[in-house]
Amino acid sequence: MMRRTGLSGRFISHHFRRLLTVWTQFCSILPTEKHENMAGGKTVEQTVKAADKQRPMYAAVWRWHFYAGIIFAPFLIILALSGAVYLFKPQIESALYGHLYEVDKVGEKRLSLVELTERVKEKYPHDSVVSVTLEKEANRTVKIGMMDKGEMVFAFVNPYTGKVQGALRADENWTEIAKKIHSELLIGGTAANRFVELAACWGFILLATGLYLWWPRQSFSVLGTFWPRWRAKKRLAWRDWHAVTGIWLSIGILLLIVTGMPWTGVMGEAINRVATATNTGYPPFAFSFGPKPESKVVTKDVAQDVPWAAEQLPVPSVHTHNTTSLSLDDVYAIAEAKKVKKPFTISLPQGPKGVFTVATSKTKPWDNATLHIDQYSGRVLSDVRFSDYGALAKAITIGIAFHEGRLFGLANQLVNLVFCLGLVFLCVSGFVMWRKRKPKDGFGAPARVKDPQAAKTVWGGMIAAGIVMPLFALSLAAIWLFDRFVVQKIPSIRRFLAA
């Protein structure tokens, strides 16, 4: 046959193997022996054409997945590790600061809050007291917040003896440092916060594109899809572990990304606007002082430990000729009468027209409470609980509790730890796969797809994601400009990036 047709043996062998592979994969699922009719009525030729059409799309998605990982994987690792540390905030703080947080012996009678704050003022005469936090455990100290030259410092005082057991600056608390790394990369400021949000947005893109790349196309096998091939070697083994880990943990990692968005500067504000416009945030009827309070200050600016849903709650101003303010013990009694569950924080009024704010948000979501109390009359000006939240505010509050590992105790912490470590493994394994395929004289990026339809389809998906994530949309615009006016204009960069 070779002599009669004039075809080379390599040509015949290549196409014969290709046809045999496709035939074997699809004929294995045939209900009859009629091989020309594939499942769904497709012939072998149609199947080959369908596979050929998928290749440009696959390559286009892979290219986006690759660059998203190369650029943002290091920051996702930072977010995952710092988040994993903050998950265990109670255990870590108990181990590091037990000498501050706990008393040696539980007494029979507690001293008044007024007396406790006086003891703190005696020891720190130049600091001003701004808050008092009470825990539910009998062996816990009372935490008194003070401002020292614009910096927050917490003093810890024995509620039975009045002994000040020590103080801790907020920015020196290791879990707070982890939190700042997680939210602001430790640098702080708006730019760092926006970059963290951008990394989270691209984390979502990595999950979506990774799912597309994982999706079985021509054949299905549990090994390599839902379970790694144990005998696979080198890059194939890394590919299996990368893909299988991603598919098993994708929903959990997505939950962590989504539940973290309410804290972000752009998406968080957009969520706030949606909640306000749809009346699904905090309820206007919770204000006993009327729908348009005079104060333009919001709760998060004057109080600590405020639930997310109550952060934008306007703080009412007090108008009275009375000059005698309530004591902390009076406010504590009001909080107890209103059945506010500990731990809660009492934030002191800021000025003669300010109010006392009682807030709790560090335990279960349904225990959330935010009360504003007239500092002179003791009248409760507003009282917002979890049951008062709108549907969106309730969902976000529950999501935040899950994100921080507070929703269902230690099990929640351990589950989230698996998701965080899984995300780290995905980033590291992706890097290893790249290094194994990277040539010595190139970047090793997937080549630009020449099929315009595939490129347009993927760009369309990215733009659709940008509608939901505005900061991501800005990054897309920056990518397009960089590609159009830098990559395409400089041949060396174009060759290096396989563009």
PDB file of N, CA, C and O in Angstrom, residues 187-231:
ATOM      1  N   ILE A 187       1.409  46.511  54.517  1.00  0.00           N
ATOM      2  CA  ILE A 187       1.808  47.861  54.105  1.00  0.00           C
ATOM      3  C   ILE A 187       0.795  48.883  54.595  1.00  0.00           C
ATOM      4  O   ILE A 187       1.142  49.965  55.062  1.00  0.00           O
ATOM      5  N   GLY A 188      -0.483  48.515  54.489  1.00  0.00           N
ATOM      6  CA  GLY A 188      -1.539  49.423  54.889  1.00  0.00           C
ATOM      7  C   GLY A 188      -1.893  50.407  53.790  1.00  0.00           C
ATOM      8  O   GLY A 188      -1.183  50.539  52.784  1.00  0.00           O
ATOM      9  N   GLY A 189      -3.000  51.076  53.949  1.00  0.00           N
ATOM     10  CA  GLY A 189      -3.407  52.087  52.989  1.00  0.00           C
ATOM     11  C   GLY A 189      -4.357  51.545  51.933  1.00  0.00           C
ATOM     12  O   GLY A 189      -4.561  50.340  51.795  1.00  0.00           O
ATOM     13  N   THR A 190      -4.908  52.482  51.187  1.00  0.00           N
ATOM     14  CA  THR A 190      -5.911  52.147  50.177  1.00  0.00           C
ATOM     15  C   THR A 190      -5.343  51.288  49.058  1.00  0.00           C
ATOM     16  O   THR A 190      -5.971  50.326  48.615  1.00  0.00           O
ATOM     17  N   ALA A 191      -4.146  51.628  48.594  1.00  0.00           N
ATOM     18  CA  ALA A 191      -3.561  50.905  47.460  1.00  0.00           C
ATOM     19  C   ALA A 191      -3.370  49.431  47.787  1.00  0.00           C
ATOM     20  O   ALA A 191      -3.678  48.550  46.968  1.00  0.00           O
ATOM     21  N   ALA A 192      -2.868  49.133  48.980  1.00  0.00           N
ATOM     22  CA  ALA A 192      -2.653  47.740  49.379  1.00  0.00           C
ATOM     23  C   ALA A 192      -3.975  46.996  49.484  1.00  0.00           C
ATOM     24  O   ALA A 192      -4.091  45.837  49.061  1.00  0.00           O
ATOM     25  N   ASN A 193      -4.989  47.655  50.046  1.00  0.00           N
ATOM     26  CA  ASN A 193      -6.300  47.023  50.160  1.00  0.00           C
ATOM     27  C   ASN A 193      -6.893  46.719  48.791  1.00  0.00           C
ATOM     28  O   ASN A 193      -7.482  45.650  48.577  1.00  0.00           O
ATOM     29  N   ARG A 194      -6.717  47.640  47.853  1.00  0.00           N
ATOM     30  CA  ARG A 194      -7.246  47.407  46.508  1.00  0.00           C
ATOM     31  C   ARG A 194      -6.503  46.264  45.821  1.00  0.00           C
ATOM     32  O   ARG A 194      -7.106  45.490  45.067  1.00  0.00           O
ATOM     33  N   PHE A 195      -5.215  46.152  46.073  1.00  0.00           N
ATOM     34  CA  PHE A 195      -4.458  45.074  45.445  1.00  0.00           C
ATOM     35  C   PHE A 195      -4.887  43.725  46.014  1.00  0.00           C
ATOM     36  O   PHE A 195      -4.955  42.734  45.275  1.00  0.00           O
ATOM     37  N   VAL A 196      -5.171  43.661  47.302  1.00  0.00           N
ATOM     38  CA  VAL A 196      -5.683  42.422  47.904  1.00  0.00           C
ATOM     39  C   VAL A 196      -7.006  42.042  47.254  1.00  0.00           C
ATOM     40  O   VAL A 196      -7.250  40.870  46.928  1.00  0.00           O
ATOM     41  N   GLU A 197      -7.872  43.033  47.060  1.00  0.00           N
ATOM     42  CA  GLU A 197      -9.149  42.766  46.402  1.00  0.00           C
ATOM     43  C   GLU A 197      -8.936  42.274  44.976  1.00  0.00           C
ATOM     44  O   GLU A 197      -9.616  41.336  44.517  1.00  0.00           O
ATOM     45  N   LEU A 198      -7.986  42.885  44.265  1.00  0.00           N
ATOM     46  CA  LEU A 198      -7.696  42.471  42.898  1.00  0.00           C
ATOM     47  C   LEU A 198      -7.188  41.026  42.864  1.00  0.00           C
ATOM     48  O   LEU A 198      -7.573  40.246  41.983  1.00  0.00           O
ATOM     49  N   ALA A 199      -6.326  40.668  43.818  1.00  0.00           N
ATOM     50  CA  ALA A 199      -5.829  39.285  43.889  1.00  0.00           C
ATOM     51  C   ALA A 199      -6.977  38.309  44.126  1.00  0.00           C
ATOM     52  O   ALA A 199      -7.014  37.219  43.536  1.00  0.00           O
ATOM     53  N   ALA A 200      -7.929  38.693  44.974  1.00  0.00           N
ATOM     54  CA  ALA A 200      -9.092  37.831  45.224  1.00  0.00           C
ATOM     55  C   ALA A 200      -9.931  37.676  43.954  1.00  0.00           C
ATOM     56  O   ALA A 200     -10.434  36.579  43.661  1.00  0.00           O
ATOM     57  N   CYS A 201     -10.102  38.762  43.219  1.00  0.00           N
ATOM     58  CA  CYS A 201     -10.847  38.699  41.955  1.00  0.00           C
ATOM     59  C   CYS A 201     -10.178  37.735  40.973  1.00  0.00           C
ATOM     60  O   CYS A 201     -10.837  36.904  40.337  1.00  0.00           O
ATOM     61  N   TRP A 202      -8.868  37.845  40.843  1.00  0.00           N
ATOM     62  CA  TRP A 202      -8.149  36.949  39.945  1.00  0.00           C
ATOM     63  C   TRP A 202      -8.112  35.522  40.488  1.00  0.00           C
ATOM     64  O   TRP A 202      -7.977  34.568  39.717  1.00  0.00           O
ATOM     65  N   GLY A 203      -8.240  35.376  41.798  1.00  0.00           N
ATOM     66  CA  GLY A 203      -8.384  34.039  42.365  1.00  0.00           C
ATOM     67  C   GLY A 203      -9.647  33.370  41.861  1.00  0.00           C
ATOM     68  O   GLY A 203      -9.656  32.165  41.557  1.00  0.00           O
ATOM     69  N   PHE A 204     -10.709  34.155  41.749  1.00  0.00           N
ATOM     70  CA  PHE A 204     -11.953  33.618  41.190  1.00  0.00           C
ATOM     71  C   PHE A 204     -11.751  33.208  39.730  1.00  0.00           C
ATOM     72  O   PHE A 204     -12.232  32.156  39.294  1.00  0.00           O
ATOM     73  N   ILE A 205     -11.022  34.031  38.968  1.00  0.00           N
ATOM     74  CA  ILE A 205     -10.753  33.703  37.562  1.00  0.00           C
ATOM     75  C   ILE A 205      -9.916  32.430  37.462  1.00  0.00           C
ATOM     76  O   ILE A 205     -10.150  31.580  36.590  1.00  0.00           O
ATOM     77  N   LEU A 206      -8.952  32.270  38.344  1.00  0.00           N
ATOM     78  CA  LEU A 206      -8.151  31.048  38.355  1.00  0.00           C
ATOM     79  C   LEU A 206      -9.017  29.818  38.600  1.00  0.00           C
ATOM     80  O   LEU A 206      -8.832  28.774  37.971  1.00  0.00           O
ATOM     81  N   LEU A 207      -9.982  29.937  39.513  1.00  0.00           N
ATOM     82  CA  LEU A 207     -10.875  28.812  39.781  1.00  0.00           C
ATOM     83  C   LEU A 207     -11.736  28.490  38.557  1.00  0.00           C
ATOM     84  O   LEU A 207     -11.892  27.326  38.173  1.00  0.00           O
ATOM     85  N   ALA A 208     -12.299  29.530  37.939  1.00  0.00           N
ATOM     86  CA  ALA A 208     -13.195  29.324  36.793  1.00  0.00           C
ATOM     87  C   ALA A 208     -12.444  28.729  35.605  1.00  0.00           C
ATOM     88  O   ALA A 208     -12.897  27.762  34.978  1.00  0.00           O
ATOM     89  N   THR A 209     -11.278  29.294  35.281  1.00  0.00           N
ATOM     90  CA  THR A 209     -10.505  28.772  34.151  1.00  0.00           C
ATOM     91  C   THR A 209      -9.943  27.395  34.463  1.00  0.00           C
ATOM     92  O   THR A 209      -9.855  26.529  33.586  1.00  0.00           O
ATOM     93  N   GLY A 210      -9.564  27.173  35.720  1.00  0.00           N
ATOM     94  CA  GLY A 210      -9.068  25.851  36.110  1.00  0.00           C
ATOM     95  C   GLY A 210     -10.129  24.787  35.975  1.00  0.00           C
ATOM     96  O   GLY A 210      -9.851  23.660  35.552  1.00  0.00           O
ATOM     97  N   LEU A 211     -11.362  25.125  36.324  1.00  0.00           N
ATOM     98  CA  LEU A 211     -12.467  24.177  36.172  1.00  0.00           C
ATOM     99  C   LEU A 211     -12.684  23.829  34.707  1.00  0.00           C
ATOM    100  O   LEU A 211     -12.926  22.670  34.353  1.00  0.00           O
ATOM    101  N   TYR A 212     -12.572  24.828  33.820  1.00  0.00           N
ATOM    102  CA  TYR A 212     -12.723  24.564  32.389  1.00  0.00           C
ATOM    103  C   TYR A 212     -11.615  23.639  31.894  1.00  0.00           C
ATOM    104  O   TYR A 212     -11.867  22.703  31.129  1.00  0.00           O
ATOM    105  N   LEU A 213     -10.393  23.887  32.326  1.00  0.00           N
ATOM    106  CA  LEU A 213      -9.274  23.053  31.882  1.00  0.00           C
ATOM    107  C   LEU A 213      -9.400  21.627  32.417  1.00  0.00           C
ATOM    108  O   LEU A 213      -8.992  20.676  31.765  1.00  0.00           O
ATOM    109  N   TRP A 214      -9.961  21.489  33.608  1.00  0.00           N
ATOM    110  CA  TRP A 214     -10.118  20.167  34.231  1.00  0.00           C
ATOM    111  C   TRP A 214     -11.214  19.353  33.561  1.00  0.00           C
ATOM    112  O   TRP A 214     -11.132  18.130  33.507  1.00  0.00           O
ATOM    113  N   TRP A 215     -12.244  20.015  33.058  1.00  0.00           N
ATOM    114  CA  TRP A 215     -13.451  19.335  32.599  1.00  0.00           C
ATOM    115  C   TRP A 215     -13.130  18.246  31.566  1.00  0.00           C
ATOM    116  O   TRP A 215     -12.517  18.528  30.544  1.00  0.00           O
ATOM    117  N   PRO A 216     -13.542  16.982  31.801  1.00  0.00           N
ATOM    118  CA  PRO A 216     -13.272  15.897  30.839  1.00  0.00           C
ATOM    119  C   PRO A 216     -13.962  16.176  29.513  1.00  0.00           C
ATOM    120  O   PRO A 216     -15.108  16.610  29.476  1.00  0.00           O
ATOM    121  N   ARG A 217     -13.255  15.896  28.402  1.00  0.00           N
ATOM    122  CA  ARG A 217     -13.805  16.203  27.087  1.00  0.00           C
ATOM    123  C   ARG A 217     -14.061  14.952  26.248  1.00  0.00           C
ATOM    124  O   ARG A 217     -15.197  14.599  25.980  1.00  0.00           O
ATOM    125  N   GLN A 218     -13.018  14.297  25.828  1.00  0.00           N
ATOM    126  CA  GLN A 218     -13.202  13.178  24.907  1.00  0.00           C
ATOM    127  C   GLN A 218     -13.452  11.859  25.618  1.00  0.00           C
ATOM    128  O   GLN A 218     -14.050  10.952  25.068  1.00  0.00           O
ATOM    129  N   SER A 219     -12.959  11.713  26.814  1.00  0.00           N
ATOM    130  CA  SER A 219     -13.164  10.472  27.556  1.00  0.00           C
ATOM    131  C   SER A 219     -13.158  10.785  29.029  1.00  0.00           C
ATOM    132  O   SER A 219     -12.703  11.843  29.454  1.00  0.00           O
ATOM    133  N   PHE A 220     -13.656   9.870  29.823  1.00  0.00           N
ATOM    134  CA  PHE A 220     -13.723  10.098  31.257  1.00  0.00           C
ATOM    135  C   PHE A 220     -13.050   8.954  31.995  1.00  0.00           C
ATOM    136  O   PHE A 220     -13.236   7.785  31.668  1.00  0.00           O
ATOM    137  N   SER A 221     -12.256   9.320  32.983  1.00  0.00           N
ATOM    138  CA  SER A 221     -11.629   8.337  33.855  1.00  0.00           C
ATOM    139  C   SER A 221     -11.551   8.940  35.242  1.00  0.00           C
ATOM    140  O   SER A 221     -11.240  10.127  35.401  1.00  0.00           O
ATOM    141  N   VAL A 222     -11.858   8.126  36.237  1.00  0.00           N
ATOM    142  CA  VAL A 222     -11.770   8.613  37.614  1.00  0.00           C
ATOM    143  C   VAL A 222     -10.342   9.020  37.925  1.00  0.00           C
ATOM    144  O   VAL A 222     -10.088  10.073  38.528  1.00  0.00           O
ATOM    145  N   LEU A 223      -9.373   8.196  37.495  1.00  0.00           N
ATOM    146  CA  LEU A 223      -7.968   8.517  37.709  1.00  0.00           C
ATOM    147  C   LEU A 223      -7.566   9.718  36.856  1.00  0.00           C
ATOM    148  O   LEU A 223      -7.833   9.763  35.665  1.00  0.00           O
ATOM    149  N   GLY A 224      -6.961  10.679  37.504  1.00  0.00           N
ATOM    150  CA  GLY A 224      -6.560  11.900  36.812  1.00  0.00           C
ATOM    151  C   GLY A 224      -7.652  12.943  36.773  1.00  0.00           C
ATOM    152  O   GLY A 224      -7.403  14.089  36.422  1.00  0.00           O
ATOM    153  N   THR A 225      -8.883  12.548  37.122  1.00  0.00           N
ATOM    154  CA  THR A 225     -10.006  13.485  37.128  1.00  0.00           C
ATOM    155  C   THR A 225     -10.464  13.760  38.556  1.00  0.00           C
ATOM    156  O   THR A 225     -10.502  14.908  39.001  1.00  0.00           O
ATOM    157  N   PHE A 226     -10.831  12.698  39.264  1.00  0.00           N
ATOM    158  CA  PHE A 226     -11.236  12.835  40.664  1.00  0.00           C
ATOM    159  C   PHE A 226     -10.226  12.219  41.628  1.00  0.00           C
ATOM    160  O   PHE A 226     -10.358  12.371  42.834  1.00  0.00           O
ATOM    161  N   TRP A 227      -9.261  11.526  41.098  1.00  0.00           N
ATOM    162  CA  TRP A 227      -8.260  10.875  41.937  1.00  0.00           C
ATOM    163  C   TRP A 227      -6.949  10.834  41.160  1.00  0.00           C
ATOM    164  O   TRP A 227      -6.937  10.495  39.986  1.00  0.00           O
ATOM    165  N   PRO A 228      -5.819  11.182  41.802  1.00  0.00           N
ATOM    166  CA  PRO A 228      -4.548  11.213  41.068  1.00  0.00           C
ATOM    167  C   PRO A 228      -4.068   9.815  40.682  1.00  0.00           C
ATOM    168  O   PRO A 228      -4.356   8.833  41.370  1.00  0.00           O
ATOM    169  N   ARG A 229      -3.347   9.750  39.586  1.00  0.00           N
ATOM    170  CA  ARG A 229      -2.736   8.490  39.161  1.00  0.00           C
ATOM    171  C   ARG A 229      -1.444   8.296  39.948  1.00  0.00           C
ATOM    172  O   ARG A 229      -0.463   9.000  39.735  1.00  0.00           O
ATOM    173  N   TRP A 230      -1.465   7.318  40.854  1.00  0.00           N
ATOM    174  CA  TRP A 230      -0.363   7.150  41.796  1.00  0.00           C
ATOM    175  C   TRP A 230       0.940   6.794  41.090  1.00  0.00           C
ATOM    176  O   TRP A 230       2.021   7.086  41.593  1.00  0.00           O
ATOM    177  N   ARG A 231       0.856   6.125  39.944  1.00  0.00           N
ATOM    178  CA  ARG A 231       2.065   5.701  39.253  1.00  0.00           C
ATOM    179  C   ARG A 231       2.567   6.726  38.235  1.00  0.00           C
ATOM    180  O   ARG A 231       3.563   6.493  37.561  1.00  0.00           O
TER     181      ARG A 231
END
